[in-house]
Coordinates of C-alpha atoms in Angstrom, one line a residue:
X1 CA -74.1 68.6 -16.0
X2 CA -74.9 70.3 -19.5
X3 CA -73.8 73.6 -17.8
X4 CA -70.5 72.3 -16.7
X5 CA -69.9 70.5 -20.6
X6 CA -70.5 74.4 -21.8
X7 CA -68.2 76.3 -19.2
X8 CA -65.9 73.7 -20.3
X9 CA -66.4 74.0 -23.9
X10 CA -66.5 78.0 -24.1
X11 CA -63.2 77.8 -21.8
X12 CA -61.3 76.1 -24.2
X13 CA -62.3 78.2 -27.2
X14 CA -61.5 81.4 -25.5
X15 CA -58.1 79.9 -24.3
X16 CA -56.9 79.3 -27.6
X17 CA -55.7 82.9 -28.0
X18 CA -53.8 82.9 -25.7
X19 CA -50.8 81.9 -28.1
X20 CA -52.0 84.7 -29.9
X21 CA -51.6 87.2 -27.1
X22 CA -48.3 85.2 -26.6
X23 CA -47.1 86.7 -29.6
X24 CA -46.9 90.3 -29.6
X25 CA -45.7 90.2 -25.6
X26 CA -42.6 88.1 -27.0
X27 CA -42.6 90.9 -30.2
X28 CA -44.7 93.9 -29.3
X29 CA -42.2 96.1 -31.6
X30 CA -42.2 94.1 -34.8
X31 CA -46.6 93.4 -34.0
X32 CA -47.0 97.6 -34.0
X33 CA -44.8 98.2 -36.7
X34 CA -46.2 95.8 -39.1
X35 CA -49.8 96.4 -38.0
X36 CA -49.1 100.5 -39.2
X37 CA -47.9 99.5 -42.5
X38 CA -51.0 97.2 -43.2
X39 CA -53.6 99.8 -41.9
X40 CA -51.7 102.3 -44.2
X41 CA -51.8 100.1 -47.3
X42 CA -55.6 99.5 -47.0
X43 CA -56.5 103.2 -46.6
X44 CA -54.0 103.8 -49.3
X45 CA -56.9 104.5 -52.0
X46 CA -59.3 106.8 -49.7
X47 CA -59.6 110.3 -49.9
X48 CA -57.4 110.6 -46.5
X49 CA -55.0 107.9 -47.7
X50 CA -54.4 110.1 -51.6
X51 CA -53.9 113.4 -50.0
X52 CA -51.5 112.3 -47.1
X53 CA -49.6 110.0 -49.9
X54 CA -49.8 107.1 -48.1
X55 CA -48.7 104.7 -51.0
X56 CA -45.0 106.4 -50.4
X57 CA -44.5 105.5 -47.2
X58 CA -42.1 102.7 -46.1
X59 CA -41.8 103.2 -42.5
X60 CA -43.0 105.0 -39.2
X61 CA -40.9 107.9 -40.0
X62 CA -42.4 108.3 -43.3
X63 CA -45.8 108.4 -41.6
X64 CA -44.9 110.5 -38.8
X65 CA -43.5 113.5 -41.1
X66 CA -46.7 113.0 -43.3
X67 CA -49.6 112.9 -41.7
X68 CA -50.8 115.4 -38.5
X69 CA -51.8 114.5 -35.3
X70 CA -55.8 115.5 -35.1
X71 CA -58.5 115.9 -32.3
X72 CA -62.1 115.3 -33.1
X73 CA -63.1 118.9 -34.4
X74 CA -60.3 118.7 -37.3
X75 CA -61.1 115.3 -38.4
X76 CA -64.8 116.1 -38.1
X77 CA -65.5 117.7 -41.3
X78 CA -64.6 114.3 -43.0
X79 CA -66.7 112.1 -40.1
X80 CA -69.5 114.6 -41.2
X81 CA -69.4 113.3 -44.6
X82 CA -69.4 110.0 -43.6
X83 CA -72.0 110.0 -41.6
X84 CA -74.4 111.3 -44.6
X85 CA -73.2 108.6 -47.2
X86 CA -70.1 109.5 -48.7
X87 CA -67.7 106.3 -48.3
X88 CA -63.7 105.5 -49.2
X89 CA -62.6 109.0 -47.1
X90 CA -61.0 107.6 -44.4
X91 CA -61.4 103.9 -44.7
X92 CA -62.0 101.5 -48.0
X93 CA -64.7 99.8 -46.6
X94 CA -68.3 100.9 -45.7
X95 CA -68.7 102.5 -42.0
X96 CA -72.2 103.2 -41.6
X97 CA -72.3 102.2 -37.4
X98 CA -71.0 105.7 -35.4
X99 CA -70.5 105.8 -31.5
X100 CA -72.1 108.5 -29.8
X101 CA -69.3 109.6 -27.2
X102 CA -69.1 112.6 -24.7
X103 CA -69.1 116.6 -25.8
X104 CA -66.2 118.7 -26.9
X105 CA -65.3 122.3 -26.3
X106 CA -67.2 122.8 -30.0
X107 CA -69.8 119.9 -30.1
X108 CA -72.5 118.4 -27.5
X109 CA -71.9 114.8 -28.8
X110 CA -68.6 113.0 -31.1
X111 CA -69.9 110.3 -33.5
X112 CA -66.8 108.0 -33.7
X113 CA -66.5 105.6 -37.0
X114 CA -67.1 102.3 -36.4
X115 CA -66.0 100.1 -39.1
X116 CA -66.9 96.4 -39.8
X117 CA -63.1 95.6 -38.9
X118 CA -63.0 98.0 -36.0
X119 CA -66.5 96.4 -34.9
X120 CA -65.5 92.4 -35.1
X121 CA -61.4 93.2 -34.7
X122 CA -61.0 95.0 -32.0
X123 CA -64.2 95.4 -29.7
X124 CA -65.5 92.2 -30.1
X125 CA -62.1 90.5 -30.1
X126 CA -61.5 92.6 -27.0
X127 CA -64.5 91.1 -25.0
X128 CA -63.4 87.6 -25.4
X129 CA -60.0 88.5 -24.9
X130 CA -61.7 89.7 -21.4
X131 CA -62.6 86.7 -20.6
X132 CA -59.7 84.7 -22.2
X133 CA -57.2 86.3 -19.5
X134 CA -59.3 85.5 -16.8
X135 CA -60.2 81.8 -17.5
X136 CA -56.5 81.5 -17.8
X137 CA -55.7 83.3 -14.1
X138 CA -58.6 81.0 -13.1
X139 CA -59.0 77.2 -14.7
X140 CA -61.3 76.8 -11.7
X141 CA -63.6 79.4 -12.8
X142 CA -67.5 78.2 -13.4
X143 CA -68.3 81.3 -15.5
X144 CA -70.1 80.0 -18.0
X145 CA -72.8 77.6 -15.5
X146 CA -74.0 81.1 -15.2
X147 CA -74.6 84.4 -17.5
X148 CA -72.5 87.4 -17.1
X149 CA -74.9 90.8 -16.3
X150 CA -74.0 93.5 -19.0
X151 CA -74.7 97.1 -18.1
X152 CA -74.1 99.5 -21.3
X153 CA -75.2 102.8 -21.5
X154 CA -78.3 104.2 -23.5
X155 CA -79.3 101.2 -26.3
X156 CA -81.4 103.8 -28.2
X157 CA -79.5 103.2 -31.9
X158 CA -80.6 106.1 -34.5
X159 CA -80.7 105.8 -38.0
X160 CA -79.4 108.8 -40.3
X161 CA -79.1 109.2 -44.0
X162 CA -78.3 105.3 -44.0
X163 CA -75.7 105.6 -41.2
X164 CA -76.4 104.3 -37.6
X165 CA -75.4 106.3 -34.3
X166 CA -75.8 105.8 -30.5
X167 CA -73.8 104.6 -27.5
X168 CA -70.6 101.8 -28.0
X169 CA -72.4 99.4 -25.6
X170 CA -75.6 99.6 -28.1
X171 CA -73.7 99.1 -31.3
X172 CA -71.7 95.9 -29.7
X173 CA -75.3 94.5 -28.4
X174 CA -76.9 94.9 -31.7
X175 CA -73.8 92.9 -33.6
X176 CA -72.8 90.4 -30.4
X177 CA -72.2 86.7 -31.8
X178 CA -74.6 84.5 -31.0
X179 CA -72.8 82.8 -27.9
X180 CA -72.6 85.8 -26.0
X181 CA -76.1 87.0 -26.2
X182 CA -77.0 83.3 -25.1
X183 CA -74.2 83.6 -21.9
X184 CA -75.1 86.8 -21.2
X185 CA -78.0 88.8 -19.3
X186 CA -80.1 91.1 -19.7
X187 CA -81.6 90.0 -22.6
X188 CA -81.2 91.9 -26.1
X189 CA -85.0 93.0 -25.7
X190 CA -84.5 94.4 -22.5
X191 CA -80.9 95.8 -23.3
X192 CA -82.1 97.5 -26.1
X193 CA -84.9 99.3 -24.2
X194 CA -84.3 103.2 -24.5
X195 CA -85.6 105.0 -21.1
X196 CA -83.5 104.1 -18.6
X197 CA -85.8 104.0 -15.6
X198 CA -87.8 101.8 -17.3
X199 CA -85.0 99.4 -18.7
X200 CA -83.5 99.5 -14.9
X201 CA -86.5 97.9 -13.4
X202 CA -86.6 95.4 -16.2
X203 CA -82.9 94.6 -15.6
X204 CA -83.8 94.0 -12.1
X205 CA -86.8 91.7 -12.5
X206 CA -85.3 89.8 -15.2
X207 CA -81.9 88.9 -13.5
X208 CA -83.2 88.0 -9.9
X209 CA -83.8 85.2 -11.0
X210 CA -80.5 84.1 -13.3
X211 CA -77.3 82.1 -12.0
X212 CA -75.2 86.0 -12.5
X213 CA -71.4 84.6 -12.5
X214 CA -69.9 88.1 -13.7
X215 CA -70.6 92.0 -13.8
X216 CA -69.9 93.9 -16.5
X217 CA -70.1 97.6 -16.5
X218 CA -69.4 101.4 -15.0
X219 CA -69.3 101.3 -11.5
X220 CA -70.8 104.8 -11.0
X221 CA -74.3 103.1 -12.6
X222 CA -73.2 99.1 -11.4
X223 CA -73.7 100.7 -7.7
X224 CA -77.1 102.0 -8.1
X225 CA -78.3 98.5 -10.0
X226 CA -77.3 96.8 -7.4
X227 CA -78.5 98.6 -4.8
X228 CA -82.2 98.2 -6.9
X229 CA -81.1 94.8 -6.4
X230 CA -81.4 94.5 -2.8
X231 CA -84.1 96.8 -2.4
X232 CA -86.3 95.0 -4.7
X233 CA -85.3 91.5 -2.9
X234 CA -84.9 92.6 0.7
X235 CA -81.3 90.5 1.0
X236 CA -78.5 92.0 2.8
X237 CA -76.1 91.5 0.0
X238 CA -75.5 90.3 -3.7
X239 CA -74.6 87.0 -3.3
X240 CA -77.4 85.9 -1.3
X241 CA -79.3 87.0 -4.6
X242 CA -76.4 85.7 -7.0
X243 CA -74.4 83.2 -4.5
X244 CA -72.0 82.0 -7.5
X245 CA -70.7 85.7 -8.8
X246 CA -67.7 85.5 -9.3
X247 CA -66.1 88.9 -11.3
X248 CA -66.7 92.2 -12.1
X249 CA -65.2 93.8 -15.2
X250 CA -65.1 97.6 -14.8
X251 CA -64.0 100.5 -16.4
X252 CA -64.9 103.7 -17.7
X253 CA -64.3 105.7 -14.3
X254 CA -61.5 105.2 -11.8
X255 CA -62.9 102.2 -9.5
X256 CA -61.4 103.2 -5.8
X257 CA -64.0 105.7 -4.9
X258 CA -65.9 102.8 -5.4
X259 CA -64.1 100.3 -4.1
X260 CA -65.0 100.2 -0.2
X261 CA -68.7 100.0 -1.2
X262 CA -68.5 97.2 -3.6
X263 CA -67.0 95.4 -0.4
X264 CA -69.7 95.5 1.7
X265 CA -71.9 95.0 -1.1
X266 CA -70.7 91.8 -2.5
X267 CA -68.5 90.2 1.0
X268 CA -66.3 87.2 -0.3
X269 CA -62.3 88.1 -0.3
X270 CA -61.9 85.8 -3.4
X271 CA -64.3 88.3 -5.1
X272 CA -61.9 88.9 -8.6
X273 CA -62.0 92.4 -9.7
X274 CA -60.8 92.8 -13.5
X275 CA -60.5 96.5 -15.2
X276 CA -60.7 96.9 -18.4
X277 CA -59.7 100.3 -20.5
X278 CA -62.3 101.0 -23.6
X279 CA -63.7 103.6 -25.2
X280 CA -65.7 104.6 -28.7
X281 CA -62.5 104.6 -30.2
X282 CA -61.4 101.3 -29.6
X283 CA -60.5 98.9 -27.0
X284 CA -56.8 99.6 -25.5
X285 CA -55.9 97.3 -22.6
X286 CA -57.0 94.7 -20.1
X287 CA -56.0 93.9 -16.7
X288 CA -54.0 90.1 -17.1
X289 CA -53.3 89.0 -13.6
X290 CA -55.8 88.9 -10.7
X291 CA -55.5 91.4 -8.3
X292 CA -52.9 93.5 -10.8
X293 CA -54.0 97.3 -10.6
X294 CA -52.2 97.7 -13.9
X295 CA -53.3 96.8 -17.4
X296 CA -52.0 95.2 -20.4
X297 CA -51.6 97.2 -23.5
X298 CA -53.4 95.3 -26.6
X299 CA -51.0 95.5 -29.7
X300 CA -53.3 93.2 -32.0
X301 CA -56.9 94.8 -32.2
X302 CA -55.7 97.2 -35.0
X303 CA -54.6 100.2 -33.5
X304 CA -51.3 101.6 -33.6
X305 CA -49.6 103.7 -31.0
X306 CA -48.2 106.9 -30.4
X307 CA -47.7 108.8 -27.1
X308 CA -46.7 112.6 -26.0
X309 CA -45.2 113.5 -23.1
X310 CA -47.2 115.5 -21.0
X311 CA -44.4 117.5 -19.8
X312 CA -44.4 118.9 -23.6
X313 CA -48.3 118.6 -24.4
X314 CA -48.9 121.1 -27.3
X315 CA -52.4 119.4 -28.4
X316 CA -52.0 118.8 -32.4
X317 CA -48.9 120.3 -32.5
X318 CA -47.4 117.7 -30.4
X319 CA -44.0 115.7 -31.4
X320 CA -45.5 112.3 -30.7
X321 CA -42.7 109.1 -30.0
X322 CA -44.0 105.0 -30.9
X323 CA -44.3 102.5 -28.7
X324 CA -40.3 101.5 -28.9
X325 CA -39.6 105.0 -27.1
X326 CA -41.8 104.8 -24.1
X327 CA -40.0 104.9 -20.7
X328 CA -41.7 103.9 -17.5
X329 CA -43.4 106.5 -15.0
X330 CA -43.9 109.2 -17.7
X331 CA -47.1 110.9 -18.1
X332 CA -48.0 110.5 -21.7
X333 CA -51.4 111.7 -23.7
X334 CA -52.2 108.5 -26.0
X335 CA -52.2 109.3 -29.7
X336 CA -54.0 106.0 -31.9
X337 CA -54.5 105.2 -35.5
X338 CA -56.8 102.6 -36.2
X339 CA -59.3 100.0 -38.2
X340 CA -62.1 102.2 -38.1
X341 CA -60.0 105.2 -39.9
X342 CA -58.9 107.3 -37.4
X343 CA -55.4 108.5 -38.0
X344 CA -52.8 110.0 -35.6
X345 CA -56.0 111.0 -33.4
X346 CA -56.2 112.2 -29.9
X347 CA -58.2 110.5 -28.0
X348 CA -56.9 112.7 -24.9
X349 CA -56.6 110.5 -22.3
X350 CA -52.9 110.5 -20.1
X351 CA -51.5 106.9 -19.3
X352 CA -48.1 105.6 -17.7
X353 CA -46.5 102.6 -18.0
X354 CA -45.9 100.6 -15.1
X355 CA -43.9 98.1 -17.3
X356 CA -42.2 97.5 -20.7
X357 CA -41.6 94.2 -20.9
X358 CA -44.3 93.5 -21.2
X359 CA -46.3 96.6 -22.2
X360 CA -48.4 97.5 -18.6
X361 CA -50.2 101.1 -18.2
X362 CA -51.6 102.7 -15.4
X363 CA -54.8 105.4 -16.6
X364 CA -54.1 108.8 -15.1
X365 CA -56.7 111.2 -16.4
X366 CA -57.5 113.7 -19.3
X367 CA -55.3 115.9 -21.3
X368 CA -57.3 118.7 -19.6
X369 CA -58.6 119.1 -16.1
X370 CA -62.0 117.5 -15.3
X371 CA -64.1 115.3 -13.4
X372 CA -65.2 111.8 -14.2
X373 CA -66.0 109.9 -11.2
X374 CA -69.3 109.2 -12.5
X375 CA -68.5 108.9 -16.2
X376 CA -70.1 112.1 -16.5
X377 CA -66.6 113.8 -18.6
X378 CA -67.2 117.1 -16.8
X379 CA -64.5 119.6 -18.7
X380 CA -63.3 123.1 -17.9
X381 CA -65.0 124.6 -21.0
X382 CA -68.3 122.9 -19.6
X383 CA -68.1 124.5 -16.4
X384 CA -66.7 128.0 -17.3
X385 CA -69.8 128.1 -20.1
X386 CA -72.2 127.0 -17.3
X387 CA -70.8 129.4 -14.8
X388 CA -71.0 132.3 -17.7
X389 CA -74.5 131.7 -18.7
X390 CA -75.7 130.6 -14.6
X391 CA -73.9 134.7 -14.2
X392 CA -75.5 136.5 -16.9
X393 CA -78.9 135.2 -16.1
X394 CA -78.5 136.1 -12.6
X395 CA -76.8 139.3 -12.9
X396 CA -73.5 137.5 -10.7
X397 CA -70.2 138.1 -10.8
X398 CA -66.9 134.9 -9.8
X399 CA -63.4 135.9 -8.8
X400 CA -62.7 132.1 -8.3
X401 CA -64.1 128.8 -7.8
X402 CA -63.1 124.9 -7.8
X403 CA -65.5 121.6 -7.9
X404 CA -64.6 117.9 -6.8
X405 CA -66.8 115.1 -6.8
X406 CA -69.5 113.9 -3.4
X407 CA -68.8 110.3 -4.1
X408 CA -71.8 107.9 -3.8
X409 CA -72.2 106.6 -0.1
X410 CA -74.5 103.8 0.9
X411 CA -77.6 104.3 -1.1
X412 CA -76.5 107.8 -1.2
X413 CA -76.4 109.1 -4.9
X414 CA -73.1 110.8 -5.8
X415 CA -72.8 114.9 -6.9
X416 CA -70.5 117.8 -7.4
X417 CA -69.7 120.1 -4.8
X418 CA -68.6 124.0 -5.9
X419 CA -67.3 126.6 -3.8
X420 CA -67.5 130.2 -5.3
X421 CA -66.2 133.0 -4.4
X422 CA -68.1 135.6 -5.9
X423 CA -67.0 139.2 -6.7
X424 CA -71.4 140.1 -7.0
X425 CA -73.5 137.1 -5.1
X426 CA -76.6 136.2 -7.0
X427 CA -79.9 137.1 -5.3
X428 CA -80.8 133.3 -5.0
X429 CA -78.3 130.8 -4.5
X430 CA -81.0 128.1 -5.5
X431 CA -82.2 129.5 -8.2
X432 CA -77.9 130.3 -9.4
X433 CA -77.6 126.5 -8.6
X434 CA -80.7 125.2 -10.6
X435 CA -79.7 127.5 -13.5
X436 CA -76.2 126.5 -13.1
X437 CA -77.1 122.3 -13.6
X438 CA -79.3 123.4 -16.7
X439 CA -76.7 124.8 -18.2
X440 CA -74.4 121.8 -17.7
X441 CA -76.9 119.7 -19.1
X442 CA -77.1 121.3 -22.4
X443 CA -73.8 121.4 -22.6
X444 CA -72.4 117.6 -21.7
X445 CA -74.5 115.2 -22.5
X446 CA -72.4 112.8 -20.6
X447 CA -73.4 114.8 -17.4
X448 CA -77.2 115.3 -18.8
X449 CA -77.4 111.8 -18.6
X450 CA -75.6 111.0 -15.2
X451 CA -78.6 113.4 -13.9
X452 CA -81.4 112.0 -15.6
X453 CA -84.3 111.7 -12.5
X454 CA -81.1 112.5 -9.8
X455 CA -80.2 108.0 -11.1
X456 CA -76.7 108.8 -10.5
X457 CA -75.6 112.6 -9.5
X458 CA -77.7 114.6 -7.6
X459 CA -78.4 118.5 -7.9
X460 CA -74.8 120.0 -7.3
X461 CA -74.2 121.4 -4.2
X462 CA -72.6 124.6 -3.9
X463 CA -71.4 126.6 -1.2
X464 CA -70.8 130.7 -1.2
X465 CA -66.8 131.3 -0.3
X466 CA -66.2 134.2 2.2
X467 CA -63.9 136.5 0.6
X468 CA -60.7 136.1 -0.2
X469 CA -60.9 132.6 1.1
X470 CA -59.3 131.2 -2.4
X471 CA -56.2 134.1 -1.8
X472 CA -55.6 132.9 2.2
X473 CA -55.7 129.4 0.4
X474 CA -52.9 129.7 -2.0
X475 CA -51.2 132.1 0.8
X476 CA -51.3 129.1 3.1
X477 CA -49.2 126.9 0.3
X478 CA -47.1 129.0 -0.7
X479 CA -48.6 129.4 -3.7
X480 CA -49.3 133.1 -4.1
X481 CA -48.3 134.8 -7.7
X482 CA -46.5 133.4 -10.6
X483 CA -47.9 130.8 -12.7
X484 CA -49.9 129.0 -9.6
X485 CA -53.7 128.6 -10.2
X486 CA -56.4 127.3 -8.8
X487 CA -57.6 124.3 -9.5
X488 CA -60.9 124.5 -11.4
X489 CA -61.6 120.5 -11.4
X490 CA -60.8 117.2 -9.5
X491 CA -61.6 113.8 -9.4
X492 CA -60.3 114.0 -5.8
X493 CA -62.3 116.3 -2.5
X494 CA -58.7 117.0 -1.4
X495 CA -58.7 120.8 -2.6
X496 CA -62.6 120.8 -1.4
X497 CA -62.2 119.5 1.8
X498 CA -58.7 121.8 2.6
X499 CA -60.9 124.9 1.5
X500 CA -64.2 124.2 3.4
X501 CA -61.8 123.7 6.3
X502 CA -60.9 127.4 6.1

């Protein structure tokens, strides 16, 4: 009974913004454009805010012509500053809390600003927002007789020069209200463990034993939990361990690899699947409708949209359009400035809209080619750097090669799967291969961690192309000549499975 008084007590609290949410679908427009003006007038005084002349602007124009688009390695210089005490350079008030987020072409790690108003504003408002839009798809829902079973990334947070770094999911666990650490599972001590083998187990023995109503997590590292689940119980599936689950939130990789084997994993049709669209940067949109495969754009959590089409991509020297332009079925890279002081930054993701009234987006992938079926951001300056260094240290030579994922099967962990065509063949294909996942390590620590004791992706697999086998390819699609290339990566096996079929 005192369960059922708080579901219903936590249901009507989170409901009440829904006349909130109300608001900027009946005026997204008028939400955005006043939302840029206020996060211009209180970075008016920084360092950012003086040189770009903030305090003369009076519209979106004003701001476009001023200030330039960035990626990470332009704004970093000023981050870096940040990060070893110097405040008011991109935002008034202190940011000492910086997310730890996957490698660039220049860097292994990015350390995102996370302000106070970023921190409580946007990803904390987010998660109940989460939850919000589901209690109000389903008034039935008992959610909250249970806990919800959180799955972030690594917890370990690191202090430097009076600034705190790690992962997103670490920084949000260390400042969760007190409600949510009470409705929610594992516990902060076990949460906050940092080796990951270790905190896995823990997971697993502390929550066999909780009423789990709701998942919350990546699905790539959701899978292998719950597979620990069954092993360590002996059931045939998850809710003869957790018979009143309910949801799963997910996001972070695209979920229909997945989806099949979350099926047989968890068998009840009225099994709700919500995705959800975060990242260090900020929390960007939510799926509102059960069963919807599209996503509501947020236009309150302080960030302000731009988008580029992809069609005329040119990185920072991109002519970027506001929300008020965007038409439906358009590939666009997303451009955000926000409550944590990033300003016209690209975050380099690609979204269309499925709808503008209201605001609805599909995720279609990165502004460059790469694989993320894991969460492991694998990019074509990763794998061309691995490749060079797997080469020189094997005295090999590559005329061409692509990679797509080996998705996770069964208890099956997931990989990448290569075929090269090589000009010189390496002596030792094992030792090429070995070299070759080393190399990939040092470089992404996304994918470093995805292979940490073979948890998630396995030793990459990779198979020696007869020759000319990438030229009969392209032949074969009319594809030879001009500006056509191979594909280097893909979240698909489509080009993998056509070429290992020659």
């Amino acid at each position: 009974m005192a369960f059922q008084i708080i579901n219903s007590i936590i249901s009507w609290f989170l409901k009440k913004r829904i006349h909130q949410i109300d608001l900027f679908l009946k005026y997204p427009i008028d939400v955005q454009e006043e939302l840029l003006l206020k996060l211009v007038n209180t970075a008016k005084n920084t360092e950012f805010g003086v040189k770009n002349e903030f305090s003369t602007f009076q519209d979106y124009s004003d701001f476009k012509k001023k200030v330039p688009i960035q990626k990470y390695e332009t704004f970093e210089p000023l981050i870096e500053r940040c990060r070893k005490g110097e405040q008011n350079l991109f935002w008034p008030t202190p940011v000492k809390w910086f997310a730890k987020s996957s490698g660039t072409t220049n860097a292994k790690s990015k350390f995102i600003p996370v302000s106070e108003n970023a921190l409580e504003h946007c990803h904390i408002k987010a998660g109940k927002d989460m939850l919000c839009l589901y209690i109000n798809n389903n008034p039935k829902t008992q959610l909250f007789t249970g806990k919800g079973l959180r799955l972030g990334g690594s917890s370990e947070v690191y202090q430097d020069n009076g600034s705190y770094f790690g992962d997103l999911s670490a920084i949000i666990t260390e400042n969760l209200p007190f409600w949510a650490d009470f409705s929610s599972a594992p516990s902060q001590q076990v949460a906050l463990m940092a080796e990951w083998e270790t905190k896995m187990e823990a997971i697993v023995n502390e929550t066999i034993k909780e009423n789990i109503t709701s998942l919350v997590g990546v699905p790539s590292w959701m899978l292998v939990l719950l597979n620990r689940v069954l092993e360590k119980t002996g059931k045939d599936n998850i809710l003869e361990v957790w018979p009143n689950l309910e949801v799963y939130f997910h996001g972070g990789v695209n979920f229909n690899p997945y989806r099949e084997q979350y099926k047989k994993l968890i068998p009840n049709a009225d099994f709700k699947y919500y995705e959800i669209y975060n990242a260090s940067e900020g929390f960007f949109a939510i799926q509102d409708r059960n069963g919807s495969k599209e996503l509501l754009l947020m236009l309150d959590y302080g960030i302000f949209y731009e988008f580029i089409p992809m069609e005329e991509y040119a990185g920072e020297d991109s002519d970027a359009i506001p929300l008020s332009e965007v038409k439906e079925g358009v590939n666009y890279a997303i451009l955000i400035t926000t409550n944590g002081g990033l300003w016209r930054y690209l975050i380099g993701d690609t979204v269309k809209f499925t709808s503008t009234d209201p605001y609805r987006i599909k995720i279609t992938g990165r502004t460059k080619h790469h694989i993320n079926v894991f969460g492991e951001e694998l990019i074509i300056e990763n794998a061309e750097e691995a490749l060079r260094l797997a080469c020189q240290k094997t005295n090999a030579l590559i005329s061409e090669y692509t990679v797509g994922p080996i998705f996770m099967e069964g208890k099956e962990k997931g990989g990448h799967e290569w075929i090269i065509e090589f000009a010189k063949r390496p002596k030792d294909i094992d030792s090429f291969t070995q070299i070759l996942d080393d190399a990939l390590k040092s470089i992404n620590s996304d994918y470093e961690a995805k292979r940490y004791m073979n948890m998630t992706l396995m030793l990459p697999k990779v198979h020696l192309a007869k020759k000319g086998l990438f030229y009969s390819w392209l032949k074969k699609k009319g594809k030879l000549g001009g500006q056509h290339k191979v594909p280097r990566l893909s979240n698909s096996r489509a080009f993998v499975e056509e070429l290992l079929k020659l």
